[in-house]
Structure formats: structure tokens, C-alpha cells
Tab-separated table of C-alpha atoms and ligand atoms in Angstrom:
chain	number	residue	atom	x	y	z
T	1086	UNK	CA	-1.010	-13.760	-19.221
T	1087	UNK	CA	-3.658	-11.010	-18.955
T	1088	UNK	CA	-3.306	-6.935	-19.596
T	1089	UNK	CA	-1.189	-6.411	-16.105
T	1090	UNK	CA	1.121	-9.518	-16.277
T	1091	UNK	CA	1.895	-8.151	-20.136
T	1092	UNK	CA	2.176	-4.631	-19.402
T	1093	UNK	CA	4.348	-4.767	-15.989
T	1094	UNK	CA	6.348	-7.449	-17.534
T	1095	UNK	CA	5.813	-9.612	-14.157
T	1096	UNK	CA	4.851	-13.510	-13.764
T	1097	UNK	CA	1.626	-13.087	-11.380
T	1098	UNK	CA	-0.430	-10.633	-11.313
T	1099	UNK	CA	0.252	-10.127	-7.695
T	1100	UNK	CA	1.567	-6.458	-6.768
T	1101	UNK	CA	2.756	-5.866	-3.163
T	1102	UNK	CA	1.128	-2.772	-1.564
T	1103	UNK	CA	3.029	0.179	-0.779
T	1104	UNK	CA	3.532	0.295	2.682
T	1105	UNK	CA	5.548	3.495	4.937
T	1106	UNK	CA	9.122	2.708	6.168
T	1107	UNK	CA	7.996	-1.448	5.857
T	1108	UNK	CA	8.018	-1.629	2.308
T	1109	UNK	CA	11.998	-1.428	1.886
T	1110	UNK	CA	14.053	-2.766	-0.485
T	1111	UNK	CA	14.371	-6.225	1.012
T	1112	UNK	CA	10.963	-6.571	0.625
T	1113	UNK	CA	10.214	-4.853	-2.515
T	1114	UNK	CA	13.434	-7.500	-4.265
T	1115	UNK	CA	11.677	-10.403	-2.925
T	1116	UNK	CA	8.452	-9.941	-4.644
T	1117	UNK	CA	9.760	-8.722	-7.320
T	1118	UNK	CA	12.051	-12.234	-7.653
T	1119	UNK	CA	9.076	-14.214	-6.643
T	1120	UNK	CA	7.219	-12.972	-10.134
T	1121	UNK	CA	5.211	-10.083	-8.336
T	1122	UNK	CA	5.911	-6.454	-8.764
T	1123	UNK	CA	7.908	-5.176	-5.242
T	1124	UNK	CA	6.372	-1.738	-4.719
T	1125	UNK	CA	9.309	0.759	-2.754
T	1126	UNK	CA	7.167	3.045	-0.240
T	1127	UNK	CA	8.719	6.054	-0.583
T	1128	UNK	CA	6.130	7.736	2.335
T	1129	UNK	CA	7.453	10.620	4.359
T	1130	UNK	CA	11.174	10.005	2.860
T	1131	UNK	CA	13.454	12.562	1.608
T	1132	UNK	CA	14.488	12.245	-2.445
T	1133	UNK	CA	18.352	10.993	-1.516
T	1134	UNK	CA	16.646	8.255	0.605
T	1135	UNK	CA	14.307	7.014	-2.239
T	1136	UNK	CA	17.102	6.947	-4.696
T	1137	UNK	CA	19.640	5.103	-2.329
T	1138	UNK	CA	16.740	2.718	-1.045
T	1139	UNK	CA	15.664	2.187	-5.396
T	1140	UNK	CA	19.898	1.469	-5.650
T	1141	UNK	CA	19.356	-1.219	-3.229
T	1142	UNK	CA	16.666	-3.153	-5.116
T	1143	UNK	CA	18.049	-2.493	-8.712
T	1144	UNK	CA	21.230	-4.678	-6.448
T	1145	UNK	CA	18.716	-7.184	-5.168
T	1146	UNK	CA	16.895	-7.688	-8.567
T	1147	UNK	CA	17.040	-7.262	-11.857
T	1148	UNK	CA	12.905	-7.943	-12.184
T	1149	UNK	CA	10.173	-4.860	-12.390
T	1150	UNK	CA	9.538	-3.098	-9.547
T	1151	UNK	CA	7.526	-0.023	-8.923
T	1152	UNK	CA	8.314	2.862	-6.390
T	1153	UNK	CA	4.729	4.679	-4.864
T	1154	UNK	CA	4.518	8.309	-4.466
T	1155	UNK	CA	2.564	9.736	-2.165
T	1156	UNK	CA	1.608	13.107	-2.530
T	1157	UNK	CA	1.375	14.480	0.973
T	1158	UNK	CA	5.385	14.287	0.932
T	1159	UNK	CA	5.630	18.006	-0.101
T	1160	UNK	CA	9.557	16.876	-1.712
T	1161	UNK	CA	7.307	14.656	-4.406
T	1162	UNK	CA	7.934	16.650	-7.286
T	1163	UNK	CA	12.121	16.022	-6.553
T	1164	UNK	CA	11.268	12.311	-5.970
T	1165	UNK	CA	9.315	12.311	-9.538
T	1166	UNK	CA	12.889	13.010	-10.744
T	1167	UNK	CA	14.972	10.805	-8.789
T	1168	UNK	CA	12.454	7.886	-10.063
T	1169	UNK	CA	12.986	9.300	-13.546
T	1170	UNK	CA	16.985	9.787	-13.354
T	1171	UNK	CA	16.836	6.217	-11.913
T	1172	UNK	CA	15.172	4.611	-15.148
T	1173	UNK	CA	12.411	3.394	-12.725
T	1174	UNK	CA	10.121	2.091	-15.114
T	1175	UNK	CA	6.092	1.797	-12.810
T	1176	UNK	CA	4.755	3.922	-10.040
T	1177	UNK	CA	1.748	3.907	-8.198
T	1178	UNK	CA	0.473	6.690	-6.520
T	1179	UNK	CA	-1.924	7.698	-3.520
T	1180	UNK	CA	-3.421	10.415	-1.319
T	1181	UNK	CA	-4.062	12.770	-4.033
T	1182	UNK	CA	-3.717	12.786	-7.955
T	1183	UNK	CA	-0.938	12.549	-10.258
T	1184	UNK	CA	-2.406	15.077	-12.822
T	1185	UNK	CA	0.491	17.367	-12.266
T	1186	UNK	CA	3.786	15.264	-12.756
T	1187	UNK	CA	1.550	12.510	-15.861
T	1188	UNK	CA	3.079	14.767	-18.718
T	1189	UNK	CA	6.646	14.206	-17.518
T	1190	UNK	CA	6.145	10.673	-16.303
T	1191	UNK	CA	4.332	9.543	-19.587
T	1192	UNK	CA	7.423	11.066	-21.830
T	1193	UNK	CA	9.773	8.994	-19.755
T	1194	UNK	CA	7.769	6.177	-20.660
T	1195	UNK	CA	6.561	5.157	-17.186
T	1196	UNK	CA	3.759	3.384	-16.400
T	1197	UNK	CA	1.258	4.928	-14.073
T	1198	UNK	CA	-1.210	3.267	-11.539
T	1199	UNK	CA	-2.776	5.478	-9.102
T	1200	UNK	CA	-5.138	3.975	-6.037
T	1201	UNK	CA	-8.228	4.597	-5.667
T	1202	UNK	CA	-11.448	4.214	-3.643
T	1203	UNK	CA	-14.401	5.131	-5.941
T	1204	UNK	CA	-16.004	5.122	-9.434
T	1205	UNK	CA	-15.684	8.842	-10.364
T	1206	UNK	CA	-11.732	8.980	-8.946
T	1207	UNK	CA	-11.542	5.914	-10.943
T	1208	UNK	CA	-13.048	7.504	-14.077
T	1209	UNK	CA	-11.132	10.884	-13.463
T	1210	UNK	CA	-7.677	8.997	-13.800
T	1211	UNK	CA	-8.752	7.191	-16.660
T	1212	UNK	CA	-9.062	10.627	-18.365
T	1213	UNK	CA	-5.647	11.270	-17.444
T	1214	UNK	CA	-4.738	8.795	-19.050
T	1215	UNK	CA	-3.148	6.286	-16.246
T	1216	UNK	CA	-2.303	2.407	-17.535
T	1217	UNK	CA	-4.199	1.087	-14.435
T	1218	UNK	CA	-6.082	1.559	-11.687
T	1219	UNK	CA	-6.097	0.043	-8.402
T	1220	UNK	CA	-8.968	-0.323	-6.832
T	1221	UNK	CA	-8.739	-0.555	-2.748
T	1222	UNK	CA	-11.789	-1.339	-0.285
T	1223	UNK	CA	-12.281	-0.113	3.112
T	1224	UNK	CA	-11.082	-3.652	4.249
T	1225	UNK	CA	-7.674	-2.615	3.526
T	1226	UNK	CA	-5.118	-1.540	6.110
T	1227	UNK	CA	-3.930	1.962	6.485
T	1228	UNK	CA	-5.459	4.536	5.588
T	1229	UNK	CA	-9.142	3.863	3.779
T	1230	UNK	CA	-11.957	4.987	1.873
T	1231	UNK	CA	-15.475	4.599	2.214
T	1232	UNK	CA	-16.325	1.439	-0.187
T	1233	UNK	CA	-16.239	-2.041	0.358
T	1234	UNK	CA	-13.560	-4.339	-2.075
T	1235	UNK	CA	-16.969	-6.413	-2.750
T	1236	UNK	CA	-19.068	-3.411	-4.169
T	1237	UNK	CA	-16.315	-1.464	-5.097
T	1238	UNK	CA	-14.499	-3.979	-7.001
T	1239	UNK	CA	-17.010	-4.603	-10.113
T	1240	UNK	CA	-18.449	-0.898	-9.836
T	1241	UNK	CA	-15.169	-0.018	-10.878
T	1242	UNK	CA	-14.261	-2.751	-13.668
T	1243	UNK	CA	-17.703	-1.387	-15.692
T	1244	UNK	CA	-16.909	2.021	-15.014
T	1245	UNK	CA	-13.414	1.701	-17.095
T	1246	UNK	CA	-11.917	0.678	-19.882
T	1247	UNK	CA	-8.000	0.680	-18.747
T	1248	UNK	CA	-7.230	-2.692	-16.742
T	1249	UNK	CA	-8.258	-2.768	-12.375
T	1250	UNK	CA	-5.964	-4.597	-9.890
T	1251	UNK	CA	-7.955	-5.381	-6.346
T	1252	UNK	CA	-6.520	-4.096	-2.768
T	1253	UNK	CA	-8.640	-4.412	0.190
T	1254	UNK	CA	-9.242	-7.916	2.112
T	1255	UNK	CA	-7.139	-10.087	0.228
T	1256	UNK	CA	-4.836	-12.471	1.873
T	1257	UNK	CA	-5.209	-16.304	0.095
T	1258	UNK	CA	-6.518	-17.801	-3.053
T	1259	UNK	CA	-9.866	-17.500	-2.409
T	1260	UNK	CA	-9.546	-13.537	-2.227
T	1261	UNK	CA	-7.504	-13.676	-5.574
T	1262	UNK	CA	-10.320	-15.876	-7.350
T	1263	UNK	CA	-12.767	-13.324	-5.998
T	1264	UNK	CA	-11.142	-10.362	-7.221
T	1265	UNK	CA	-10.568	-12.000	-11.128
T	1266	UNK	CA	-14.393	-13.116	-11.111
T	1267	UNK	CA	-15.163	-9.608	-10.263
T	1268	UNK	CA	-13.185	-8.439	-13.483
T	1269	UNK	CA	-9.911	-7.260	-12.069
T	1270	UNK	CA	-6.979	-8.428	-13.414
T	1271	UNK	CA	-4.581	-8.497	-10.778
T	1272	UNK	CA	-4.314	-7.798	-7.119
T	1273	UNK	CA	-2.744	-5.775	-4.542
T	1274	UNK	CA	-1.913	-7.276	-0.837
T	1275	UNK	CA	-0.373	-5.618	2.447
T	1276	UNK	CA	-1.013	-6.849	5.167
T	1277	UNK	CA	-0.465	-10.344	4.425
T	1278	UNK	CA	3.240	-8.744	3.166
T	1279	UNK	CA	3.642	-6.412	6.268
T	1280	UNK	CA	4.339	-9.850	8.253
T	1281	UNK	CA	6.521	-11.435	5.472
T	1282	UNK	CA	10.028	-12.812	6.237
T	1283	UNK	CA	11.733	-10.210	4.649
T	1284	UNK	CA	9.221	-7.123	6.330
T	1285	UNK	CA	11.425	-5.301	8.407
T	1286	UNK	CA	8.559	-4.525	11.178
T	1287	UNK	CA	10.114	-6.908	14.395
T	1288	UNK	CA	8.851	-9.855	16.166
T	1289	UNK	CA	6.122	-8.404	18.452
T	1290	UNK	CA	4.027	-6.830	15.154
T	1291	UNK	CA	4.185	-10.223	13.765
T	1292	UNK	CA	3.009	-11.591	16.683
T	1293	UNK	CA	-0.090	-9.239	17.098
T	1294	UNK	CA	-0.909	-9.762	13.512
T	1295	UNK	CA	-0.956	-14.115	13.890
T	1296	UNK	CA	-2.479	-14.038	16.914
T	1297	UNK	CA	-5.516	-11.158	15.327
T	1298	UNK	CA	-8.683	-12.646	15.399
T	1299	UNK	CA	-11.655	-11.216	13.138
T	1300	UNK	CA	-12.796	-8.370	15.542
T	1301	UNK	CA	-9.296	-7.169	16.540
T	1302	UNK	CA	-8.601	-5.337	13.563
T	1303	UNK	CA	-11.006	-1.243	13.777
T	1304	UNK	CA	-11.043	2.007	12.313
T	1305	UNK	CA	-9.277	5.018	14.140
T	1306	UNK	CA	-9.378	8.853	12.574
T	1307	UNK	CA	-12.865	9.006	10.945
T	1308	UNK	CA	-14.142	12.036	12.584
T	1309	UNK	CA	-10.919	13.680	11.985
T	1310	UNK	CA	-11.032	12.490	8.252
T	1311	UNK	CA	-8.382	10.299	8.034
T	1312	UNK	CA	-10.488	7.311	8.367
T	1313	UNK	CA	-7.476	4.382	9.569
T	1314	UNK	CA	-7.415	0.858	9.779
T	1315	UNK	CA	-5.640	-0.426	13.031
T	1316	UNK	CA	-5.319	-3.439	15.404
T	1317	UNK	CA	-7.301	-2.513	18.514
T	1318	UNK	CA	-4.516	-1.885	20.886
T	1319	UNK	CA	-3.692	0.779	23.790
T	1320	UNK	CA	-2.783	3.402	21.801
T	1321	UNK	CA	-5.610	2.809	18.814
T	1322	UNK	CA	-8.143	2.996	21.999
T	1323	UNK	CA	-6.410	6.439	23.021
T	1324	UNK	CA	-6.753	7.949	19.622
T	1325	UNK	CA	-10.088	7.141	19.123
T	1326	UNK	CA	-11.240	8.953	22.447
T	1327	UNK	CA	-8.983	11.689	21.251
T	1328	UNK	CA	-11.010	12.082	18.320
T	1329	UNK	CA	-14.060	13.679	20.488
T	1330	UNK	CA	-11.696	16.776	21.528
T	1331	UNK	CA	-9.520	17.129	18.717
T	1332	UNK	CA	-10.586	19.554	16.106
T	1333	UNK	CA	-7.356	19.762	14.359
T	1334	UNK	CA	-7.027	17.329	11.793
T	1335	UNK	CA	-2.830	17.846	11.038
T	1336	UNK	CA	-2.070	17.431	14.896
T	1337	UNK	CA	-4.120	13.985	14.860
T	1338	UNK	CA	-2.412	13.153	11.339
T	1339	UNK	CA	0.872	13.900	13.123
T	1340	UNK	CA	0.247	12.057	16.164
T	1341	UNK	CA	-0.674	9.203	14.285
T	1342	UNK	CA	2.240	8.881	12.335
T	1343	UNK	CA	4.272	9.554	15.275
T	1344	UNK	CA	2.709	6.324	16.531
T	1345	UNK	CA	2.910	4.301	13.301
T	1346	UNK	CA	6.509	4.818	13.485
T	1347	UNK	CA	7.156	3.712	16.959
T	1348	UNK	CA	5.531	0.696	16.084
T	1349	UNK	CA	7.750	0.158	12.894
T	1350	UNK	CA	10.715	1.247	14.465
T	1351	UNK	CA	10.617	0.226	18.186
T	1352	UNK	CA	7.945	-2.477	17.970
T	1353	UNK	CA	6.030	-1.004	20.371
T	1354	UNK	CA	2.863	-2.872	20.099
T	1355	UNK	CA	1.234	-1.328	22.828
T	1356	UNK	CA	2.178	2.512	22.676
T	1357	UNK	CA	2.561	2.181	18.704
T	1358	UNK	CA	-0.137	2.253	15.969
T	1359	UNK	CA	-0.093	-1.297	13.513
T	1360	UNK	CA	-2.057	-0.322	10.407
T	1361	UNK	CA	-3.570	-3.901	9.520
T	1362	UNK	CA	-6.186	-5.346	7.285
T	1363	UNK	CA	-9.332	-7.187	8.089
T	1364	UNK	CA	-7.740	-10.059	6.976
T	1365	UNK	CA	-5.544	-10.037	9.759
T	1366	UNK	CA	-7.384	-12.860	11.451
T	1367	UNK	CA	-6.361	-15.267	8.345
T	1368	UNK	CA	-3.149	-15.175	9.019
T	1369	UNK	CA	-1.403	-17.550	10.681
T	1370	UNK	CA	2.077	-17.176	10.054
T	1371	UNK	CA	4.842	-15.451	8.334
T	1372	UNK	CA	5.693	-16.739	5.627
T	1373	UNK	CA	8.704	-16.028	2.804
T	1374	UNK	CA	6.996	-13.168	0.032
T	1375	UNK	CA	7.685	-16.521	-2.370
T	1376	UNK	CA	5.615	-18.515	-0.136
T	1377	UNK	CA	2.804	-15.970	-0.024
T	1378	UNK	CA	2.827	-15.541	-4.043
T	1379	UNK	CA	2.654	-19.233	-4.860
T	1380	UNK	CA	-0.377	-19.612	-2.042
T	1381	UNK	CA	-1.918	-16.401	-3.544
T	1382	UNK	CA	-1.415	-18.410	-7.125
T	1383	UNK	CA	-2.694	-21.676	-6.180
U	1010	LIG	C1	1.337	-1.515	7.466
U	1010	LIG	C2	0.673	-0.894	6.256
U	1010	LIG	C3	1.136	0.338	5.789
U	1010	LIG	C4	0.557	0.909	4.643
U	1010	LIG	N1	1.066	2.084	4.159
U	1010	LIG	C5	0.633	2.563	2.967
U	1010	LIG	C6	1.276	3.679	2.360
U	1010	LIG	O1	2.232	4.245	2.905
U	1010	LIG	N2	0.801	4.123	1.156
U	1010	LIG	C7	-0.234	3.490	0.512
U	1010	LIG	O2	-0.612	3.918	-0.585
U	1010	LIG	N3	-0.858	2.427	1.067
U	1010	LIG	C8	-0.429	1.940	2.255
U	1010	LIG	N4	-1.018	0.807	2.777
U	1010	LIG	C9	-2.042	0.078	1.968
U	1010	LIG	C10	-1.391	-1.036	1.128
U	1010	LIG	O3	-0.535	-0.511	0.148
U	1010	LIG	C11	-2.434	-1.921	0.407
U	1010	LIG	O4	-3.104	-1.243	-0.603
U	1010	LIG	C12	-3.455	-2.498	1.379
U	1010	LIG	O5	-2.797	-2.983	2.521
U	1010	LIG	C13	-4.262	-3.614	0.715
U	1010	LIG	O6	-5.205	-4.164	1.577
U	1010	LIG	P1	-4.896	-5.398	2.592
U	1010	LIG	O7	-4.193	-4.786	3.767
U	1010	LIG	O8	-6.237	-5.918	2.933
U	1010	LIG	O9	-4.040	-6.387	1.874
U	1010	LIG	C14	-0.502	0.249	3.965
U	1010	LIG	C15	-0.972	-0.978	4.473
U	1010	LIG	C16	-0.401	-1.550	5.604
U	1010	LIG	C17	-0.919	-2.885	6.102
């Protein structure tokens, strides 16, 4: 038992990392009955979507579970209420801040963890009085900061007082151990998730993460300042090179999505954009989310 376990009400202090149109409800209920929190992406998604896809896990599971909000969804402040009406009881939070909808989410008694990628972020949400933060390296897949989970990690954990849960690089034991020595007290995964039995991404994204090897996982977007982390495939190459003539930064966010989808929907490996994790090249398999908690545990 330590601060997260106690305040999420969870077994392990594992939390599954919000991930666009992959982390569904089958995924979220899985973690969530393996003694992790489930976190519901609710991305790009309209506010009928989130509430049907949080009516699906309430039918999965009857465990915590937290629903992300990410605030470059311009229907976020009608989400904020569907998570409300919907007696959803944790959300995380990311690309931007929270301050806005904390009054309404505090008085409904909801617990608030917002991610971030440095100290004075970290200290800023601390002041607005967030349970947690969650602390995410550049290792991480998706989109990234500037840190690395190593320096960022501890940096963070003196900086505040509230409790810090690790994202960025982890993907066995050995990252969890890490992470707790370091003074977090729990720890966020994706990519290790994104290839779980119950992800909904298909057979050839699975395949591309297991057969990764360390150097096959880059960074796509920097100059256009959404800094990415990818596999290296066709269409990452393409993007990059686009980055030279590009000058708007929307277009390039729009594109990329456009390709992120493809990926998740068509598994287009090769025309598609994977975000992925440095730890891509530790994985070897897919395993069940129960598997991946009890190795994570070990
Ligand atoms: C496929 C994929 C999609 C992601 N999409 C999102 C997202 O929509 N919102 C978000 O806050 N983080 C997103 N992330 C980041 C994860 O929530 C998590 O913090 C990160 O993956 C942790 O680092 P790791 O990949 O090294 O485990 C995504 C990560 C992956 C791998």
C-alpha cells in the first residue's frame, strides 16, 4: 500500500497510459480487473462517444478506472460533464492544464492527475491543487517533452509534496524498481499496453513493435513543435523530411494524426504512423494486460 494504491483504490500501483482510439474499453476493463487503473483515451472523440465507450467499461468492471482528457479536443469542457454525469471517479489530463474545469471536478469529488514533463509544470499543478502528478520522460511514446524519465523522475519527487507516478521507458520490473527508488510511487506504461491482448491496434502493429530493436524507435515533429515518438517506418521517414518545408505547425499536427489513425485503424504499418516507446525493443511478445501487471509486479 503506498499514497496511489490508497487513494485510487487499486491493487498495484500500475496505471495504463492513455492512449488515442487504442485505449478502449476492452483495454481500459482489463487493467482495471488485473488491479491497475484502465485509463479510457478519450483523444479526438466526441462527448456521446466517451460516455457510451465509459458505459462499456462500467459493464466490463466494476474496479477504478480513470478516463484522460485531453485538452486540444475543443468539446472538453462537454466531456468534463459527461465524466461527471457518469460518476467517473479519476482523470488524468494532458496537452495543456486543467486549471479551468479543477473547481467543478474537485466538488464532484474527482481525483485529478495531470501529465507532465518538467519541474515548474509539476510545481504549477501542485498549486492547483491536483492529487498527483505524473511524471513522463522523453522515452515515452507519443507525443514528448524535453526531459529524460532518469533526470526527470527525482527532479520532480523533491520538487513536490503531492505523490509522482513514472511514464517514460518503462516496460518490466526493472523499470518499476527504478521508478520507486527514484521516489515515485507508482507508474504509468503504454507501449508495453499498446501491444496487449486486449489492444485493439491489429496484427501487423504488434508485429513491428516485437520485432523493434533499440534504434528503430525516433523522434518525428520537433521542428514543427510537436516533438513525436515513432517507429522508423516509411511514412515517419516522409514526415521528418517534411519538416524542412513545412512552416505550418496545424497542417503537420493534422497530417500526423491522419497517419496515426491509419495505422490504428487499417494497420497500415508502412503508410501509417505507430507512436512507440524506446522500450519497444524489450518487448517480445504480447502478452494478456494481467500478464503484463504481474511481470511489472514481480
Ligand atoms: C500508441 C500510443 C498512443 C498514445 N496516445 C496518448 C494520448 O492520446 N494521450 C496521452 O496523454 N498520452 C498518450 N500516449 C502516452 C502514454 O499515455 C504513456 O504516458 C506513455 O506511453 C508512457 O511511456 P512508455 O510508452 O515508455 O510506456 C500514447 C502512447 C502510445 C504508445
Amino acid at each position: 500500500m503506498n499514497r496511489i494504491t490508497e487513494m485510487l483504490g487499486i491493487k498495484y500501483p500500475i496505471i495504463q497510459g492513455a492512449m488515442q482510439d487504442v485505449a478502449k474499453a476492452g483495454l481500459v476493463a482489463a487493467v482495471s480487473n488485473a488491479g491497475g487503473l484502465g485509463v479510457l483515451a478519450s483523444g479526438q472523440d466526441t462527448p456521446e462517444q466517451v460516455r457510451e465507450e465509459i458505459r462499456k467499461v462500467k459493464e466490463l468492471t466494476d474496479k477504478p478506472f480513470a478516463v484522460n482528457l485531453m485538452f486540444l479536443n475543443k468539446k472538453v469542457p462537454e466531456i468534463v460533464d459527461v465524466v461527471i454525469e457518469e460518476g467517473v471517479k479519476i482523470v488524468t489530463t494532458g496537452a495543456g492544464t486543467p486549471k479551468l474545469y479543477m473547481p467543478k471536478l474537485k466538488e464532484a469529488g474527482i481525483k485529478v492527475m495531470p501529465v507532465i514533463p518538467n519541474v515548474k509544470i509539476a510545481k504549477k499543478m501542485e498549486n492547483l491543487g491536483v492529487d498527483a502528478v505524473i511524471a513522463e520522460g522523453m522515452e515515452s511514446g507519443g507525443h514528448i517533452g524535453t526531459m529524460t524519465s532518469q533526470t526527470l523522475w527525482p527532479q520532480v519527487v523533491d520538487a513536490v509534496n503531492i505523490p509522482v507516478i513514472a511514464a517514460g521507458g518503462i516496460a518490466d520490473n526493472r523499470g518499476v524498481k527504478a521508478a520507486m527508488a527514484m521516489g515515485a510511487e507508482g507508474v504509468q506504461c503504454g507501449t508495453i499496453f499498446s501491444i496487449s491482448k486486449e489492444s485493439p491496434v491489429g496484427d501487423n502493429w504488434k508485429k513491428v513493435i516485437i520485432e523493434s530493436k533499440d534504434t528503430s524507435i525516433g523522434v518525428i515533429g520537433t521542428k514543427m513543435g510537436v516533438a513525436s515518438r515513432t517507429v522508423v517506418n516509411k511514412k515517419a521517414k516522409e514526415l521528418y523530411e517534411l519538416e524542412d518545408e513545412m512552416t505550418d505547425k496545424l497542417k503537420f499536427n493534422q497530417l500526423l494524426d491522419e497517419a496515426y489513425q491509419k495505422a490504428v485503424y487499417q494497420d497500415d504499418v508502412e503508410d501509417g504512423i505507430i507512436f512507440a516507446g524506446s522500450v519497444a525493443g524489450m518487448i517480445h511478445e504480447s502478452k494478456s494486460a494481467a500478464e503484463i501487471i504481474a511481470d511489472l509486479m514481480r
